[in-house]
Short mmCIF file of C-alpha atoms and ligand atoms in Angstrom, two decimals:
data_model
loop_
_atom_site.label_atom_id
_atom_site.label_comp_id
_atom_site.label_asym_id
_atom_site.label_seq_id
_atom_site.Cartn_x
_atom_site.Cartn_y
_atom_site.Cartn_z
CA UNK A 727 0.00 0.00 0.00
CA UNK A 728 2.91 2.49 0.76
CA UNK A 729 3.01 5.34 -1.72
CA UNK A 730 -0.34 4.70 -2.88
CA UNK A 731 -3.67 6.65 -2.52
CA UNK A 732 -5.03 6.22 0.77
CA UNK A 733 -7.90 8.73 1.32
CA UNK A 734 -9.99 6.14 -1.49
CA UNK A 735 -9.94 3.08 -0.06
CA UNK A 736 -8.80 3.10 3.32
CA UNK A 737 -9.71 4.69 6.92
CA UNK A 738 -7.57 8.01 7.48
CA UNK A 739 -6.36 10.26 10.07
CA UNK A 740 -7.45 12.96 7.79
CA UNK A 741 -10.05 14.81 6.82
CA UNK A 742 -11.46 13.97 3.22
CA UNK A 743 -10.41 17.53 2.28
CA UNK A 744 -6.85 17.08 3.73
CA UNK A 745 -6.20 13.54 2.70
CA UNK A 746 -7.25 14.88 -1.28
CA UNK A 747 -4.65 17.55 -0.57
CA UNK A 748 -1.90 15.57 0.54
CA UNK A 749 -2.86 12.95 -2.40
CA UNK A 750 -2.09 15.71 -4.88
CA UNK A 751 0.83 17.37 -2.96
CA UNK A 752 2.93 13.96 -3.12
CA UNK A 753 2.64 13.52 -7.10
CA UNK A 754 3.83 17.18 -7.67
CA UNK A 755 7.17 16.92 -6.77
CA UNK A 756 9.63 15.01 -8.64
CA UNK A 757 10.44 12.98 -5.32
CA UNK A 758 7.29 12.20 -2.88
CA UNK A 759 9.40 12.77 -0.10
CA UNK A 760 9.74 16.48 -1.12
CA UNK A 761 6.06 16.64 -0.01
CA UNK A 762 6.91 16.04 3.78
CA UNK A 763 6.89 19.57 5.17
CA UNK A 764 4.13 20.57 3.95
CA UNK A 765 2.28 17.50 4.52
CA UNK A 766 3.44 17.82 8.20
CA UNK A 767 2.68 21.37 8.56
CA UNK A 768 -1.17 21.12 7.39
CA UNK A 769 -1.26 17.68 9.37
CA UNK A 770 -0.45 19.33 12.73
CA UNK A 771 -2.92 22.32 11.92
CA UNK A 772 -5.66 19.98 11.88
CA UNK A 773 -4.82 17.28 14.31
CA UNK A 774 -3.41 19.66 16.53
CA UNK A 775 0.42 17.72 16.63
CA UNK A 776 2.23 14.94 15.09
CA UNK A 777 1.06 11.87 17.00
CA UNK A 778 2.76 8.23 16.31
CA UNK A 779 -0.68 8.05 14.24
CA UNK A 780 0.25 11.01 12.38
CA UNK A 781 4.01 9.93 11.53
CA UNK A 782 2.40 6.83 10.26
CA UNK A 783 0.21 7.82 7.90
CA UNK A 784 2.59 10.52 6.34
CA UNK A 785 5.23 7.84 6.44
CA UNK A 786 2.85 5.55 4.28
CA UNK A 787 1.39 8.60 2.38
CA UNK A 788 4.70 8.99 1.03
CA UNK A 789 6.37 5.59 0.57
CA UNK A 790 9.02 6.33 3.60
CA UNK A 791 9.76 4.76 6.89
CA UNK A 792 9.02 6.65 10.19
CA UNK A 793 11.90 6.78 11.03
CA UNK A 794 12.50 8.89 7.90
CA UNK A 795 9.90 11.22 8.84
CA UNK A 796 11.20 11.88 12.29
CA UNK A 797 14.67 12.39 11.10
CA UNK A 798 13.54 15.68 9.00
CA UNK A 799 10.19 16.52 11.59
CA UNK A 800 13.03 16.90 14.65
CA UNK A 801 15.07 19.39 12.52
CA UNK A 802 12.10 21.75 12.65
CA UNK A 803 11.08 23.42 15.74
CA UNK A 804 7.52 24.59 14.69
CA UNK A 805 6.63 20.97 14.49
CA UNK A 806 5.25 19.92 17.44
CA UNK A 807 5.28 16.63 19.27
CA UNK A 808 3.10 16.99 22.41
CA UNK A 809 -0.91 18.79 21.62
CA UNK A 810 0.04 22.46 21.92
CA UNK A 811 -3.18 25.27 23.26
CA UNK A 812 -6.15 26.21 21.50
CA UNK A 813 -3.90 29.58 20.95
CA UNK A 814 0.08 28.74 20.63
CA UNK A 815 1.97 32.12 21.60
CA UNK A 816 4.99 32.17 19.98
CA UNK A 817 7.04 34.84 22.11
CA UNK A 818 10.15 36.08 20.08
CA UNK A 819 13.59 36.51 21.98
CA UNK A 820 16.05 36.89 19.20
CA UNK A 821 18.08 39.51 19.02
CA UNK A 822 16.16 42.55 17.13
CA UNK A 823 13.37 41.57 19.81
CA UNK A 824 15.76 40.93 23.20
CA UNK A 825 17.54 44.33 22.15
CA UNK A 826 13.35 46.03 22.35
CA UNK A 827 12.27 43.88 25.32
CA UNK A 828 11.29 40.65 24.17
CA UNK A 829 12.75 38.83 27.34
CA UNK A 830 10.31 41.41 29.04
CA UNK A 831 6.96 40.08 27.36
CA UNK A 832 8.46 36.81 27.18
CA UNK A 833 8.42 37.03 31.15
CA UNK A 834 5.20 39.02 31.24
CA UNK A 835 3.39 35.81 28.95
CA UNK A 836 5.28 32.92 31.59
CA UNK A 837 3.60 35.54 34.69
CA UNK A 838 0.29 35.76 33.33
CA UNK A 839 -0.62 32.36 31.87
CA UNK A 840 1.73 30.51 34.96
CA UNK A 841 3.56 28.27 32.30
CA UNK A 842 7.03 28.14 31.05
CA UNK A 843 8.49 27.44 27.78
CA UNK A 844 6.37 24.37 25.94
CA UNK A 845 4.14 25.11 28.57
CA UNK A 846 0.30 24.33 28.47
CA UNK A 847 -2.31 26.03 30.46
CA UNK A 848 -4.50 23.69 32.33
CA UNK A 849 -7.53 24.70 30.34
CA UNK A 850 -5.81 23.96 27.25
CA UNK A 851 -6.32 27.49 25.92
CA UNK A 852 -2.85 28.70 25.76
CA UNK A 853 0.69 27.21 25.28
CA UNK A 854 3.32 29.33 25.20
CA UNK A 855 7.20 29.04 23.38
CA UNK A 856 10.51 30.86 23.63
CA UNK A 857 11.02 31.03 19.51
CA UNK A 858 13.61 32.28 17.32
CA UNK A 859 13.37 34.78 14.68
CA UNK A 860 9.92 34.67 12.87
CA UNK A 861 10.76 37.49 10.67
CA UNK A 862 9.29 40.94 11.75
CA UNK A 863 12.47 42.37 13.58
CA UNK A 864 11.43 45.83 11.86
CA UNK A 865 8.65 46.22 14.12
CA UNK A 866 10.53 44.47 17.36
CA UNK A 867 10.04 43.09 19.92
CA UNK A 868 6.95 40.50 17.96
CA UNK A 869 5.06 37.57 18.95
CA UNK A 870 3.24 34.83 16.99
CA UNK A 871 0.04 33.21 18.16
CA UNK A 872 -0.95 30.54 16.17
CA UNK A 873 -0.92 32.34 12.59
CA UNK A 874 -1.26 36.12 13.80
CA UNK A 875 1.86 38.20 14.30
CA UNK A 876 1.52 41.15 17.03
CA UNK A 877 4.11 43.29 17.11
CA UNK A 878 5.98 46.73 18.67
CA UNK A 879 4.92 44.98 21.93
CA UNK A 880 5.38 45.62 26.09
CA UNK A 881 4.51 43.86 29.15
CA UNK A 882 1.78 46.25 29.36
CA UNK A 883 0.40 45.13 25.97
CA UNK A 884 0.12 40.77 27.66
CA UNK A 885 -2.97 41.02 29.43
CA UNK A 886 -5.19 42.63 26.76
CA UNK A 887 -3.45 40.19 24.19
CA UNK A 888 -4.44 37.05 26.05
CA UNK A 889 -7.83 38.54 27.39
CA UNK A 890 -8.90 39.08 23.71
CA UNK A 891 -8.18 35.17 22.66
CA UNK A 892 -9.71 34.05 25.87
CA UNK A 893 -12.89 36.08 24.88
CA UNK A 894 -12.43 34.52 21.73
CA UNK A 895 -12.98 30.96 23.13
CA UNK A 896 -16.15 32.52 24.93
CA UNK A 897 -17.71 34.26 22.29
CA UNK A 898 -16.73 31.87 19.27
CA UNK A 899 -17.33 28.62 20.87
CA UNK A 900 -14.04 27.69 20.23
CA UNK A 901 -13.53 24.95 22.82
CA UNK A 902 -10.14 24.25 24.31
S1 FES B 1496 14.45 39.01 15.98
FE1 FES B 1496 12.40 38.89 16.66
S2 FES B 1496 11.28 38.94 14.81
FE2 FES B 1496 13.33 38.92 14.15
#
């Protein structure tokens, strides 16, 4: 079966709408395995991590062993192995942002939710991360939850940030 289409004939992790994606992302590519990131970046958004089930499937999906996938997943540190919050704040501490403060919010984020780096909350709202550079130094120090960036940040700025997701859970029904 390995290699071969498995969103038509067999039971899947995946949503129907994912598993069609990844069936046409690994026949793009000149090699299947050149499909891995991306397979195991829209896998975590919808399972939430990369499980042992998870590694599986994209193993098979592709035609590789597991231990192939872990090899390259390891090497990237927005991959996660554990279930990560509703809301994954991303708190950069590279230099542009240390230089402006970001060891401050950093601090402010580990004060307010009570959680440390790869932290969850016990609600399962929030996780928080110590991350390197995600690319919007101009406007230092910045943060990334999940897939917004929030920048030209200050302690001050932590308990409005996190008060507006948690209203978001509230208000949106998004359950933790
Ligand atoms: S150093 Fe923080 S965004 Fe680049």
């Amino acid at each position: 079966m390995s290699g071969e289409n498995l969103s038509a004939d067999t039971m899947s992790l995946f949503s129907p709408r994912l598993a069609a994606r990844f069936d046409a992302l690994v026949v793009k590519y000149p090699l299947r395995r050149s499909a891995l990131i991306p397979m195991l970046l829209y896998a975590q958004d919808e399972i939430g991590y990369l499980s042992d089930a998870v590694i599986s499937e994209v193993a098979e999906r592709i035609g590789i062993t597991e231990l192939d996938v872990r090899n390259v997943a390891t090497y990237y540190s927005m991959l996660r192995f554990k279930p990560a919050g509703k809301f994954n704040v991303q708190v950069c501490t590279n230099i542009s942002c240390m230089l402006r403060g970001g060891y401050e919010v950093y601090e402010a984020f580990q004060q307010e939710l009570g959680i440390g780096h790869k932290g969850v909350t016990a609600d399962g709202v929030f996780s928080l991360e110590e991350v390197e550079c995600i690319g919007a130094c101009c406007w230092a120090p910045a943060i990334q939850v999940n897939y917004d960036f929030l920048d030209e940040l200050s302690p001050s700025h932590v308990p409005g940030i996190l008060a507006g997701y948690r209203s978001k859970v509230e208000n949106e029904g998004l359950h933790a």
